[in-house]
XYZ file of C-alpha atoms in Angstrom:
414
model
C 33.802 40.683 95.218
C 35.739 43.750 95.861
C 38.229 44.002 99.108
C 35.657 46.724 100.504
C 32.576 44.415 100.081
C 34.835 41.554 101.766
C 35.613 43.926 104.881
C 32.086 45.026 105.232
C 30.844 41.017 104.959
C 33.511 40.472 107.612
C 32.473 43.604 109.774
C 28.739 43.283 109.361
C 27.710 39.683 108.443
C 26.634 38.582 111.832
C 22.576 37.854 112.366
C 21.757 40.519 115.170
C 19.529 39.017 117.784
C 16.252 40.432 118.461
C 16.847 43.704 120.904
C 15.501 42.929 124.325
C 12.010 44.556 125.220
C 12.321 47.838 126.936
C 10.417 48.998 130.070
C 7.615 51.155 128.440
C 8.683 54.932 128.785
C 5.225 56.393 130.202
C 5.985 59.506 128.119
C 3.912 60.149 125.237
C 5.264 59.648 121.864
C 5.442 63.425 121.006
C 7.461 63.903 124.001
C 9.888 61.168 123.592
C 10.641 62.208 119.712
C 11.297 66.031 121.067
C 13.550 64.620 123.716
C 15.453 62.652 121.012
C 15.911 65.689 118.749
C 17.229 67.510 121.528
C 19.611 64.916 122.914
C 23.172 65.494 122.957
C 24.613 62.583 124.572
C 24.676 59.381 122.257
C 23.865 57.205 125.132
C 20.704 59.253 125.479
C 20.150 59.242 122.061
C 20.212 55.666 121.299
C 18.010 55.015 124.525
C 15.567 57.348 123.563
C 15.495 56.131 119.762
C 15.064 52.623 120.795
C 11.774 53.526 122.725
C 10.467 55.172 119.778
C 11.184 52.474 117.589
C 9.668 49.920 119.902
C 6.363 52.269 120.635
C 6.136 52.469 116.603
C 6.387 48.614 116.325
C 3.503 47.939 118.905
C 0.952 50.394 116.926
C -2.108 49.550 115.074
C -2.331 50.887 111.453
C -4.673 53.992 112.221
C -2.012 54.698 115.259
C 0.953 54.426 112.671
C -1.063 56.911 110.375
C -1.151 59.429 113.119
C 2.454 59.046 114.087
C 3.437 59.823 110.331
C 1.249 62.922 110.259
C 3.204 63.911 113.463
C 6.467 63.091 111.835
C 5.057 65.081 108.813
C 4.722 68.124 110.862
C 8.086 68.305 111.798
C 8.807 70.581 108.543
C 11.052 73.052 107.705
C 10.479 76.667 108.921
C 9.780 78.426 105.694
C 10.441 82.173 106.918
C 13.695 80.666 108.516
C 14.875 79.046 104.941
C 14.100 82.245 103.085
C 16.118 84.551 105.767
C 18.989 82.067 105.549
C 19.066 81.863 101.617
C 19.040 85.721 101.977
C 22.054 85.884 104.010
C 23.840 83.201 102.049
C 23.239 85.432 98.935
C 24.469 88.590 100.622
C 27.355 87.333 102.065
C 28.354 83.656 100.922
C 30.810 81.922 103.384
C 30.990 78.315 105.158
C 28.917 79.773 107.905
C 26.069 81.101 105.969
C 25.877 78.021 103.840
C 25.638 75.475 106.724
C 22.870 77.857 108.208
C 20.784 78.019 104.944
C 21.611 73.865 104.599
C 20.358 73.809 108.142
C 17.411 75.505 107.409
C 16.577 73.699 104.230
C 16.603 70.322 106.342
C 13.631 69.445 108.064
C 13.754 68.290 111.657
C 12.226 64.635 110.853
C 15.232 63.904 108.646
C 17.569 64.248 111.478
C 14.982 62.303 113.656
C 15.282 59.482 111.204
C 19.289 59.543 111.389
C 19.005 59.327 115.202
C 16.427 56.410 114.912
C 18.907 54.727 112.473
C 21.741 54.832 115.573
C 19.773 51.721 117.247
C 21.750 48.234 115.904
C 19.212 47.141 113.747
C 17.141 49.908 113.051
C 18.017 50.273 109.303
C 15.638 47.090 108.350
C 12.992 48.630 110.755
C 13.063 52.046 108.946
C 12.582 50.175 105.783
C 9.649 48.637 106.913
C 8.417 51.803 108.552
C 8.737 53.439 104.918
C 7.067 50.680 103.631
C 3.932 51.209 105.850
C 4.133 55.053 104.915
C 3.894 54.284 101.366
C 0.712 52.398 102.026
C -0.747 55.467 103.787
C 0.662 58.333 101.722
C -0.884 58.658 98.381
C -3.668 60.897 99.319
C -1.635 63.034 101.704
C 0.714 65.604 100.172
C 2.208 66.109 103.659
C 2.752 62.317 103.732
C 4.239 62.281 100.510
C 6.941 65.144 101.471
C 7.774 62.775 104.321
C 8.232 60.094 101.999
C 10.753 62.247 100.118
C 12.983 62.503 103.222
C 12.916 58.638 103.539
C 13.847 58.453 99.978
C 16.669 61.057 100.067
C 18.249 59.193 103.181
C 17.590 55.763 101.820
C 19.421 57.081 98.370
C 22.534 57.779 100.460
C 22.538 54.612 102.927
C 21.829 52.202 100.257
C 24.546 53.697 97.633
C 26.076 51.223 95.313
C 29.311 51.482 97.250
C 27.907 49.718 100.388
C 26.160 46.907 98.497
C 27.551 43.328 98.479
C 26.842 40.893 95.447
C 26.340 37.432 96.566
C 25.631 34.366 94.456
C 22.616 32.432 95.571
C 22.905 28.632 95.340
C 21.460 25.407 96.088
C 23.763 25.373 99.120
C 22.747 28.938 100.435
C 21.276 29.240 103.865
C 17.731 28.271 104.106
C 16.588 31.208 105.598
C 17.581 33.213 102.605
C 16.391 30.590 99.784
C 12.912 31.005 101.681
C 13.114 34.540 100.935
C 13.960 33.851 97.463
C 10.710 31.754 97.024
C 8.757 34.696 98.826
C 10.101 37.411 96.893
C 10.154 35.987 93.388
C 7.640 38.691 91.596
C 8.049 37.654 87.578
C 7.729 33.821 87.553
C 6.374 32.261 91.083
C 8.385 29.662 92.432
C 5.645 26.836 93.631
C 7.888 24.707 95.709
C 11.643 23.774 97.242
C 11.802 21.315 94.129
C 10.946 24.057 91.824
C 13.694 26.476 93.288
C 16.067 23.733 92.854
C 15.430 23.569 89.601
C 16.504 27.306 89.000
C 19.800 27.215 91.158
C 21.299 23.626 91.297
C 21.607 22.756 87.503
C 25.101 23.916 86.298
C 23.677 26.210 83.470
C 21.920 28.181 85.852
C 22.586 31.122 88.404
C 21.194 33.574 90.764
C 22.681 36.703 92.201
C 21.445 39.090 94.850
C 22.293 42.746 96.127
C 22.718 42.835 100.224
C 23.286 45.669 102.590
C 25.728 45.191 105.673
C 22.875 46.605 107.962
C 20.310 44.054 106.434
C 22.782 40.683 105.921
C 19.957 38.387 105.846
C 17.661 40.264 103.523
C 18.030 40.427 99.985
C 17.518 43.957 98.155
C 17.250 42.422 94.734
C 17.841 39.178 93.044
C 18.357 38.350 89.386
C 18.002 34.656 88.056
C 19.952 33.614 85.208
C 19.788 30.736 82.623
C 22.847 29.997 80.612
C 21.731 28.813 77.088
C 22.844 28.709 73.543
C 20.917 30.918 71.534
C 18.399 33.372 72.319
C 15.386 31.751 73.938
C 11.876 32.661 73.246
C 9.710 30.744 75.794
C 9.907 30.923 79.307
C 8.289 27.698 79.982
C 10.877 25.781 78.108
C 13.357 27.785 80.132
C 11.841 26.509 83.131
C 10.732 23.525 81.968
C 10.837 20.389 84.506
C 11.946 18.260 81.675
C 14.835 20.059 80.090
C 18.356 18.814 79.849
C 20.945 20.778 81.532
C 23.924 21.757 80.002
C 27.766 22.591 80.877
C 28.213 26.285 81.768
C 31.073 26.468 79.684
C 28.890 25.154 76.634
C 26.887 28.316 77.024
C 27.169 31.516 74.749
C 24.110 33.379 75.979
C 23.499 34.670 79.466
C 19.532 35.024 80.081
C 18.116 37.460 82.777
C 14.647 35.788 82.917
C 13.616 37.250 86.419
C 14.465 40.368 88.117
C 12.815 41.055 91.810
C 12.990 43.809 94.225
C 12.593 42.590 97.574
C 11.742 45.381 99.897
C 8.724 47.596 99.186
C 10.072 50.096 101.512
C 13.074 50.747 99.059
C 10.646 51.372 96.354
C 12.422 54.397 94.011
C 15.683 53.518 95.210
C 17.528 51.765 91.919
C 19.313 48.800 92.246
C 18.864 46.825 88.966
C 20.999 49.014 86.784
C 23.893 48.043 89.039
C 22.690 44.666 89.516
C 22.645 43.604 85.731
C 26.025 45.421 84.481
C 27.837 43.557 87.509
C 26.397 40.336 86.961
C 27.007 40.631 83.290
C 30.619 41.647 83.723
C 31.456 38.672 86.615
C 29.712 36.189 84.305
C 31.856 37.475 81.385
C 34.848 37.005 83.109
C 34.188 33.586 84.725
C 32.732 32.274 81.440
C 34.329 33.699 78.592
C 32.309 31.590 76.156
C 29.374 33.876 76.679
C 28.978 36.420 73.831
C 25.588 37.319 74.319
C 23.539 38.884 77.240
C 19.967 39.429 77.203
C 16.511 39.098 79.181
C 13.316 37.027 78.558
C 11.186 39.868 80.142
C 7.118 40.310 80.621
C 5.311 42.606 78.667
C 2.725 43.777 81.713
C 1.216 47.031 79.953
C 0.511 45.354 76.719
C -3.303 43.963 76.884
C -4.212 47.181 78.689
C -2.985 49.380 76.047
C -4.553 47.119 73.236
C -7.864 47.506 75.056
C -7.756 51.305 75.452
C -6.871 51.464 71.574
C -9.967 49.442 70.693
C -7.633 46.761 68.941
C -8.564 43.339 68.398
C -5.906 40.893 69.240
C -5.873 36.914 69.065
C -2.961 35.396 71.181
C -3.176 32.337 68.772
C -1.986 34.601 65.829
C 1.807 34.835 66.482
C 2.623 37.084 63.546
C -0.195 39.638 64.485
C 0.707 39.593 68.134
C 4.354 39.756 67.337
C 3.760 43.067 65.395
C 1.275 44.234 68.193
C 3.829 44.307 71.024
C 6.663 45.507 68.641
C 4.539 48.722 67.846
C 3.724 48.676 71.700
C 7.310 48.888 73.034
C 8.297 51.104 70.337
C 5.602 53.903 70.086
C 3.371 53.867 73.571
C 4.616 56.548 75.597
C 3.830 58.132 78.940
C 3.122 61.884 79.261
C 6.641 62.624 79.621
C 7.816 60.991 76.459
C 9.142 57.958 78.106
C 7.859 54.298 77.099
C 4.851 53.447 78.734
C 5.725 49.930 79.631
C 7.628 49.882 83.145
C 10.043 46.970 82.325
C 10.869 48.725 79.143
C 11.821 51.892 80.786
C 13.909 49.770 83.604
C 15.890 47.951 80.850
C 16.240 50.878 78.301
C 17.072 53.164 81.170
C 20.036 50.712 81.806
C 21.268 50.865 78.396
C 19.677 48.026 76.831
C 18.204 47.916 73.638
C 15.009 46.007 72.227
C 16.313 43.049 70.626
C 13.213 40.640 69.598
C 9.692 40.051 70.444
C 8.239 36.487 70.770
C 4.413 35.615 70.647
C 3.323 32.830 72.523
C 6.471 33.259 74.897
C 4.707 32.951 78.386
C 1.730 30.634 78.317
C 0.807 30.987 82.071
C -2.126 32.692 83.292
C -0.504 35.710 84.056
C 1.475 35.888 80.979
C -1.634 35.806 79.078
C -3.443 38.410 81.134
C -1.120 41.055 81.120
C 0.614 40.454 77.424
C -1.366 37.719 75.461
C 1.931 35.551 76.036
C 4.318 38.177 74.267
C 7.455 38.482 75.857
C 10.713 40.598 74.707
C 14.188 40.124 74.743
C 16.349 43.075 75.648
C 19.816 42.855 74.583
C 22.753 44.230 76.813
C 25.320 44.922 74.473
C 28.099 45.575 76.779
C 30.610 47.918 74.781
C 27.576 50.015 73.997
C 25.502 50.029 77.167
C 26.705 53.358 78.300
C 25.925 54.978 74.801
C 22.487 53.917 74.790
C 21.610 54.458 78.182
C 23.098 58.293 77.432
C 20.774 58.390 74.561
C 17.708 57.115 76.200
C 18.433 59.514 79.297
C 18.781 62.367 77.033
C 15.876 61.893 74.253
C 14.122 58.945 75.619
C 14.641 57.476 72.353
C 13.533 53.627 72.285
C 16.588 51.498 70.695
C 15.574 48.707 68.799
C 17.075 46.083 66.198
C 15.886 46.055 62.829
C 13.719 43.033 63.224
C 11.754 44.846 65.784
C 11.499 47.974 63.833
C 9.935 45.885 60.759
C 7.702 44.166 63.007
C 6.285 47.558 64.342
C 6.240 49.040 60.677
C 4.424 45.785 59.609
C 1.616 46.607 62.242
C 1.130 50.084 60.820
C 0.987 49.030 57.424
C -1.536 46.415 58.151
C -3.550 49.129 59.772
C -3.399 51.400 56.895
């Protein structure tokens, strides 16, 4: 952990008690918001911000929707923006640029910053955006409001502010409870199940935290240390498996990556997390030579059904060919891979390394991918090159073995 991260942890890693309930200000919420935007004293700003947040916390779902509509109305003044742009183009200067930037930012963005002056407000604003995302799909004005949330969060949750922490069986219980709750790939069914993922010497878990939310993981990754590249998640997580010493491992397997905060959707942490964990593990365990995932292929079955392609999960060769073909050729309208997990890892600079039929025999694995899984390889010296190639062209970089599988599917179809 960097010195800066240590300092942040020292300063902020103390659990903030719940703020005392304030005596309810009788003024309507729009009046409180207006006064908050006009306030100049920091004390007045903080007091009004507390009132606004407390009022929001007590709202019902429909009331929150109306509050969001009110926030969305605090929009930019298009005429003032055009005028400020004309003035800047006519006479570029610090003053005209500041005027343009001021006109380009809606008042609601400043409102969110002022709300964040209340201790503990960052987490409350993240929850607020989670509420907003559930209600903004059909209202363009609310989608614009969400863009303001996202823009601010990208700054507030910049990588420089994140702290990487190992999660172990000795971690505080309240953190372990959240790992169980937030696991989004392979459900953790009990405390014993969690112990099998954290306690053995060949298991690791790491999470990003933010100083303003010290007890809330933002994203975490579970890692298995193995010899060789695995092709079955059930074997990886088996209760009966024999743990190995970490120093004997030559492969680090990222088998589960879970985003924890719905309100931070669209704020990317995974790229930095995997690269940081791979770098730290490489330094701690020099015997590790290979860094791969064992990932689901969540869109495979739906795509095959759309294509009218018959498949039998028990036909390992055929299933592997179909999975490889899907990963290499199925695209969205923008030319990027259709599969969301593929987009994530390829965008991080990984390559499609190997495909395995029958790798996930769980009900969910059968439903979404016919049991197939994929290894994405993080070749550390080449990650940045692969990332740049994917960003520039959308090229899906894959091993010759995966390309051969995909070609085999095309040949069988011809």
